[in-house]
XYZ file of C-alpha atoms in Angstrom:
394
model
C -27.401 -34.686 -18.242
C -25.266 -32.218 -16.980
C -26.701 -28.825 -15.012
C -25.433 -25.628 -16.672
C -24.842 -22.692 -13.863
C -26.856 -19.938 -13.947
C -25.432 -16.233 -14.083
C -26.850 -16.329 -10.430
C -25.240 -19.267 -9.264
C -21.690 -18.166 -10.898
C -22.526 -14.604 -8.852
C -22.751 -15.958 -5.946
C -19.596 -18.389 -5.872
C -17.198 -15.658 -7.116
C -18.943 -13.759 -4.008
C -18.159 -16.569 -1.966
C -14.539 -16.960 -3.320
C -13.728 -13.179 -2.707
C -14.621 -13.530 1.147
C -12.232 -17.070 1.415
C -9.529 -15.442 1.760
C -8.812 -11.627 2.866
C -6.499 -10.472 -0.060
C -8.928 -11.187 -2.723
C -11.486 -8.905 -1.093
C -9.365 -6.198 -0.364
C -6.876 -6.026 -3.091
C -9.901 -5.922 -5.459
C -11.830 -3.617 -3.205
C -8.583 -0.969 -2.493
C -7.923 -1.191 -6.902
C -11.824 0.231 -7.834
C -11.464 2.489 -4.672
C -7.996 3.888 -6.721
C -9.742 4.034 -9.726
C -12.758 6.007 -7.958
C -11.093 8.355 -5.802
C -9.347 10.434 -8.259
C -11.993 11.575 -10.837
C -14.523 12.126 -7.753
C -11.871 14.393 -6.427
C -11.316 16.548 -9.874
C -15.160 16.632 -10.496
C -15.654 17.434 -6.328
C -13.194 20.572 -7.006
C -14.783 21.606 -10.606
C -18.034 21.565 -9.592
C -19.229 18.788 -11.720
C -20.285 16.969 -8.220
C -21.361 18.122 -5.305
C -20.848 14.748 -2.831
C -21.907 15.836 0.785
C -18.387 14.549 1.806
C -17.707 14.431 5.731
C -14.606 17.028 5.539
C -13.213 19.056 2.958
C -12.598 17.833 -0.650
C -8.960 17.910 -0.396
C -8.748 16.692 2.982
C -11.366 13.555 1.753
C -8.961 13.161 -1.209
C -5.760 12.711 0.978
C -7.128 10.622 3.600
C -8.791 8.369 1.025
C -5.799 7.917 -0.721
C -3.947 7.375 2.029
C -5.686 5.485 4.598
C -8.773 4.359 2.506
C -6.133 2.945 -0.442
C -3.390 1.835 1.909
C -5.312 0.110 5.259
C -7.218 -2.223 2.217
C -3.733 -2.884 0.908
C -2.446 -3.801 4.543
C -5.473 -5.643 5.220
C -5.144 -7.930 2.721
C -1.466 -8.651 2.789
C -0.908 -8.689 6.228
C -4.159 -10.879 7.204
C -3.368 -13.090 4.909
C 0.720 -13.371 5.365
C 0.539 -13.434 9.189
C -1.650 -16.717 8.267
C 1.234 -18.493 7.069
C 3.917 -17.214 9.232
C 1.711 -18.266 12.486
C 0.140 -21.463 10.523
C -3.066 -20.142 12.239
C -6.580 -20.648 9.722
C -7.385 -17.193 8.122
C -9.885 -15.256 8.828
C -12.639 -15.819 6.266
C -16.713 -16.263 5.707
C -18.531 -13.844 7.905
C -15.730 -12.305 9.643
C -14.127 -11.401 6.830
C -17.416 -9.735 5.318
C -17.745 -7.993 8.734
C -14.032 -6.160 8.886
C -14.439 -5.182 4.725
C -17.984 -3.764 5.706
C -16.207 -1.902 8.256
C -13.575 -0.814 5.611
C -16.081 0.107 2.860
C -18.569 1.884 5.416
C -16.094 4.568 6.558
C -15.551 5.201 2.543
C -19.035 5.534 2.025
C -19.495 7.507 5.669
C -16.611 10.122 4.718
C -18.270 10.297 0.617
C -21.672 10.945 1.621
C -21.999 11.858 5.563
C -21.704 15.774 5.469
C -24.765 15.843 7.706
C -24.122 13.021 10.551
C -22.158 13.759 13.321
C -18.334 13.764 13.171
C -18.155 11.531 16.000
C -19.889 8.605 13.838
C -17.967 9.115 10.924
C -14.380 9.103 13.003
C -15.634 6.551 14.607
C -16.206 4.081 12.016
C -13.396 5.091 10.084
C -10.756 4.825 13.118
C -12.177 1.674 13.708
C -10.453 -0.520 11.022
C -6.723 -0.546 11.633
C -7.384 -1.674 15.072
C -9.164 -4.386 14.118
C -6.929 -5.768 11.572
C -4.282 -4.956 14.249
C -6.619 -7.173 16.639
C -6.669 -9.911 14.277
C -2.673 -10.362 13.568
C -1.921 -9.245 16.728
C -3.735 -12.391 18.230
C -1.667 -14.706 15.761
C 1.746 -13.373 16.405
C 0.673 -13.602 20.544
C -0.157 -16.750 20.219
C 2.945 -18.280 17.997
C 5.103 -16.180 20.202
C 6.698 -14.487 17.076
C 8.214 -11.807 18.217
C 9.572 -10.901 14.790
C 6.304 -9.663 13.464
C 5.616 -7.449 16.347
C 7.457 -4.396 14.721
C 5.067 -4.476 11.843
C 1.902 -3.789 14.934
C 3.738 -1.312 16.174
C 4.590 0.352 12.865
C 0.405 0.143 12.200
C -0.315 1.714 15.523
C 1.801 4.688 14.720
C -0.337 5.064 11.367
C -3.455 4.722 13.287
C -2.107 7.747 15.727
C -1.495 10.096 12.546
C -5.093 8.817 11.025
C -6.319 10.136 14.108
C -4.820 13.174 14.423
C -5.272 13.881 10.885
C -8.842 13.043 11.050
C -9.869 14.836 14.339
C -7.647 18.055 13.673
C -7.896 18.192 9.910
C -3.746 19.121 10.039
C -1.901 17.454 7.007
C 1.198 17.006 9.663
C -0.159 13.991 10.561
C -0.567 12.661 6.710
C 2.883 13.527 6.491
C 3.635 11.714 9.209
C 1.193 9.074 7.761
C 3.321 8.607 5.126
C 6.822 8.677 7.147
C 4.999 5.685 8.808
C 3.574 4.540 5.019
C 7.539 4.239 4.420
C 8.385 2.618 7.371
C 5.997 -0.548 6.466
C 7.337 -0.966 3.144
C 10.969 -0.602 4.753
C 9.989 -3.521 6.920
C 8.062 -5.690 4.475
C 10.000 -4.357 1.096
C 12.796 -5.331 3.033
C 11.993 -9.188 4.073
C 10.236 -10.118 0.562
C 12.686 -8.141 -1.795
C 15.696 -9.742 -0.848
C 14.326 -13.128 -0.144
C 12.306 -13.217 -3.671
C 15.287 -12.030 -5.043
C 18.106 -14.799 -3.816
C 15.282 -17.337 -4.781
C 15.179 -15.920 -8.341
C 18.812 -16.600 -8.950
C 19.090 -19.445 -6.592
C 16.281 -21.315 -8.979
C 18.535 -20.920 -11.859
C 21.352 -22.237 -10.650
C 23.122 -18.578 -10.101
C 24.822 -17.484 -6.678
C 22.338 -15.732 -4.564
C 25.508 -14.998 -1.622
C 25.347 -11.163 -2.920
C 22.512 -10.468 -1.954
C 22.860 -9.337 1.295
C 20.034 -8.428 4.551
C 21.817 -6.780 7.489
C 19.810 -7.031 10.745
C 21.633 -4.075 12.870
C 20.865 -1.816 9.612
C 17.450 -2.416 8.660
C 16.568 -1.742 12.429
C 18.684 1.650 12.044
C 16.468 2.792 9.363
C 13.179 2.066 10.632
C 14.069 3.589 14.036
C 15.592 6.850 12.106
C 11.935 6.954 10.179
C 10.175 6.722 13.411
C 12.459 9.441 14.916
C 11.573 11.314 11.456
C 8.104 10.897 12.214
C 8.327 12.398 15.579
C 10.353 15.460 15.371
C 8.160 16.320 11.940
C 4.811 16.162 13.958
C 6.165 18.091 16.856
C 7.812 20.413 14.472
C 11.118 20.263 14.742
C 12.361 21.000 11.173
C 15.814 21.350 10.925
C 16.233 17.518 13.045
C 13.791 16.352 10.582
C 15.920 17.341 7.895
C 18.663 15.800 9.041
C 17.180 12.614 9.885
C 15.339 12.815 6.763
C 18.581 12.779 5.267
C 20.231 9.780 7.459
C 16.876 7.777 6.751
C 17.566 8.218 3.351
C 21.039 7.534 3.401
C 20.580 3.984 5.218
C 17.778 2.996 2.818
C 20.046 3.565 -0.065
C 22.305 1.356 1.489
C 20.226 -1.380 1.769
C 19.355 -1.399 -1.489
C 22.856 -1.444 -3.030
C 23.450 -4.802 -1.157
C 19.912 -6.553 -2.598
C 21.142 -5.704 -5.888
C 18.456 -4.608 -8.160
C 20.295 -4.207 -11.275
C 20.902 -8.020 -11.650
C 16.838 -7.951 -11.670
C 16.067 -5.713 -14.752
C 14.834 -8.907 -16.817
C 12.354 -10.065 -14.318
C 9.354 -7.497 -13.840
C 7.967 -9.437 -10.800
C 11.411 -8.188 -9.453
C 12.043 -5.210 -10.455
C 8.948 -3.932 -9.755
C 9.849 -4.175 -6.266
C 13.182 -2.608 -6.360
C 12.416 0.423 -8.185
C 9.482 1.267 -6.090
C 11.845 0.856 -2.486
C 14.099 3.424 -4.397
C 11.270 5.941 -4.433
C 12.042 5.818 -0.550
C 15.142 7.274 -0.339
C 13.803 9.775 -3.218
C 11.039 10.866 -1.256
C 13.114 11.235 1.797
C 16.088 13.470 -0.252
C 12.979 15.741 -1.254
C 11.090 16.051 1.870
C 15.156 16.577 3.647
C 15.073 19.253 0.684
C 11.584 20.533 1.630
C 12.684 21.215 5.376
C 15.764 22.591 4.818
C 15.867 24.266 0.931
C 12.072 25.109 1.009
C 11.364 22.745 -2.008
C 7.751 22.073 -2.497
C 5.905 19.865 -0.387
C 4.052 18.018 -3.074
C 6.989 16.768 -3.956
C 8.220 14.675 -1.682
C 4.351 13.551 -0.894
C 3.848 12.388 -3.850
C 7.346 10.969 -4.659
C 6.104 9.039 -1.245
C 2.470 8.212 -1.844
C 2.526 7.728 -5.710
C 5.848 6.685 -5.838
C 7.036 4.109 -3.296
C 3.562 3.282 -1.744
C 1.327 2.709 -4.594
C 4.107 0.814 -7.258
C 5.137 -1.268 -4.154
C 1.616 -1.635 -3.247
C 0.978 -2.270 -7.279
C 3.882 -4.746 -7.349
C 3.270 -7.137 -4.259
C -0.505 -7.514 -5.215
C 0.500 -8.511 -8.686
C 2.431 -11.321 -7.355
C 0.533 -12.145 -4.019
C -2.640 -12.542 -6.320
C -0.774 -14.907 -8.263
C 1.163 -17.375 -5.788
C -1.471 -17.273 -3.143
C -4.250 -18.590 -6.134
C -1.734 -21.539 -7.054
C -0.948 -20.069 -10.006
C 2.678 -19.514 -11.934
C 4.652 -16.642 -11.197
C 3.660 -15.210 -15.189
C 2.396 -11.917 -15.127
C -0.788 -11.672 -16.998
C -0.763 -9.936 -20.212
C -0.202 -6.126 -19.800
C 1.148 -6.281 -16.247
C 4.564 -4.637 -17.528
C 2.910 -1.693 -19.116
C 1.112 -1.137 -15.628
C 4.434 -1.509 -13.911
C 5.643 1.093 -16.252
C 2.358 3.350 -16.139
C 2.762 4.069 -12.422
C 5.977 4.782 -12.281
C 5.882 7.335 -15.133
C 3.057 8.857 -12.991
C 5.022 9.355 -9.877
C 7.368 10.642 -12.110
C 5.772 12.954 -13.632
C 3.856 14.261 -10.861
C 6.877 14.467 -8.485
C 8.594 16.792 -11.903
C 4.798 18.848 -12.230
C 5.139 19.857 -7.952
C 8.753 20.511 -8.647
C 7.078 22.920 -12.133
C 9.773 21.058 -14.056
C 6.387 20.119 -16.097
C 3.791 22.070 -16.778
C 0.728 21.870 -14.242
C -1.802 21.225 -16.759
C -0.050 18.892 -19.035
C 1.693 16.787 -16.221
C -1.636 16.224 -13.708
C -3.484 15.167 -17.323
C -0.253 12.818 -18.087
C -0.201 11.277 -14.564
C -3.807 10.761 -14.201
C -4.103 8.762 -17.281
C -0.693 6.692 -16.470
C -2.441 5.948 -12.603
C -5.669 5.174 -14.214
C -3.880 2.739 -16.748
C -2.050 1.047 -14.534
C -4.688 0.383 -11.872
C -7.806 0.032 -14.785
C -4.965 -2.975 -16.017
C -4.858 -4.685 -13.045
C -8.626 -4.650 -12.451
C -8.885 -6.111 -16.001
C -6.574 -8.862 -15.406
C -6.829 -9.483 -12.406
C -10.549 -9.318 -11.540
C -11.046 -13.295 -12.521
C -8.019 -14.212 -10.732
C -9.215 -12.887 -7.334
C -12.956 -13.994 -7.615
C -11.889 -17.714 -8.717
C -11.154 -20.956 -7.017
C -7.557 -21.920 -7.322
C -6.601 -23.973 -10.160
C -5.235 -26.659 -7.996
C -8.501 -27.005 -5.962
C -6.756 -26.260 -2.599
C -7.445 -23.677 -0.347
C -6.197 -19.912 -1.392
């Protein structure tokens, strides 16, 4: 006669399937973290809570949104990508429960540590972007893939402004956080995009030639972010304009040769277009900010909301899928999520810009973010904490 599983038993092998592989963890772990961060914030400021945080509210809100959301995101894509491009075993088991605890103890250190000393708290939470730096660093070293090396660099430039931001409390550096935020997805958006995109037509028979990737330019506009980066922290406005506006230039470029448009049919796809194009949009408006005085929020959010979390939103949608062995279907509601967050960069890039109402469009927005993120945690929850279909590893 057959055994029936417990609840307990069931527990502890979804607990066990979460730590196989490092984007189940962390995709699931940086979604309720996105779905947390935001009401903690509005209750934090309306006196509803009163968390002990480790700096001030909207400082905790930024960097959590920021580094908390993003470093899980990068964590588990790029741990468990540089895998396959090296064809090195991932890190998993015990390791991998060491690096999230890591992760989720400079969340809970910066939510609840008002009273320990700063140097604890920056310590723990500076620690984790080396260490998944450490970790794909020692794959690409040893598979002598110089390729990937740009993407380590790219991290250690974010690590710089999480530690400036973090030690000097000066939202320069999360602007140049996200300058750096932009220059990931520039990099990765810009490998996956294209190729995912000539393999969609290619797969039905259509002629994929169009779709073009130009070396000498996509190395232009990463360098011309970097450069953006560096004359914004040191201050130098007007050159930050300007290079804003080259960066965004060149990235609008790019994009006309991957050809989104011929995508509009496949959300999987178009997903990813749309959210590169908040790049150059966030990069017109901060270009705007510098030299027109527009509002900062703007191009922040057009940034943060915009191209980080739908990219962000987009490649965990499909990642979750292909690396579980299962069909590139998007689970039932996916689309309206897709649509959800873009609506709420949208409307909170047209609230900072008072096109809408303040009231009105930070209600709208929330509710679209929460939607699309609450969505994926519904549908995606099983996916992440289950064995692949095909019993292999994933």
């Amino acid at each position: 006669m057959q055994a029936i599983p417990n609840s307990a038993t069931t527990d502890a092998a979804s607990v066990r399937q979460l730590f196989s592989y490092p984007f189940r963890i962390f995709f699931l772990s940086m979604t309720v973290l996105a779905l947390l961060v935001v009401p903690v914030w509005v209750m934090q400021v309306t006196g509803v809570l009163n968390l002990p945080l480790a700096m001030p509210g909207l400082f905790w809100h930024q960097h959590e949104m920021l580094f908390g959301f993003l470093s899980a995101a990068v964590a588990g894509f790029l741990l468990t990508a540089v895998c396959v491009w090296t064809g090195t075993n991932r890190t998993h088991g015990a390791r991998l429960v060491a690096l999230w605890g890591v992760w989720l103890a400079g969340r809970l250190l910066l939510a609840f540590g008002g009273g320990l000393p700063d140097w604890l708290v920056h310590t723990v939470n500076l620690a984790f972007l080396p260490l998944v730096m450490i970790d794909a660093g020692w794959r690409v070293w040893h598979a002598r893939q110089k390729r990937q090396l740009m993407i380590l660099v790219i991290l250690g430039l974010l690590w710089l402004m999480q530690t400036g931001f973090v030690l000097r409390l000066d939202m320069t550096y999360s602007y140049g956080a996200l300058i750096m935020a932009m220059a990931l997805i520039s990099i990765i958006g810009g490998r996956i995009t294209p190729a995912f995109s000539s393999g969609w037509l290619r797969q039905r028979g259509l002629d994929a030639s169009g779709i073009r990737m130009v070396p000498a330019l996509d190395m232009a506009t990463l360098f011309s972010m970097i450069l953006l980066m560096a004359s914004l922290v040191t201050g130098w406005q007007t050159v930050s304009g300007v290079l804003a506006i080259v960066a965004a230039t060149l990235m609008l470029v790019r994009l006309a040769g991957w050809k989104g448009w011929l995508f509009r049919k496949e959300p999987l796809l178009w997903i990813l277009h749309l959210s590169i194009l908040w790049v150059p949009v966030a990069l017109a408006l901060l270009a705007g900010t510098l030299l027109a005085g527009w509002p900062s929020n703007a191009w922040s959010h057009a940034a943060g909301t915009g191209a980080v979390s739908c990219l962000i939103l987009g490649v965990i949608a499909r990642v979750s899928l292909g690396h579980t062995g299962r069909p590139l279907v998007l689970p039932r509601g996916m689309v309206l999520a897709f649509i959800a967050i873009h609506l709420a960069a949208l409307i909170r890039v047209l609230t900072a810009l008072d096109i809408i109402p303040w009231h009105p469009g930070i209600g709208s927005s929330t509710v679209l973010w929460f939607l699309a993120f609450g969505l994926f945690l519904v549908r995606y929850t099983g996916v992440l904490a289950s064995p692949r279909p095909d019993g292999k590893e994933g």
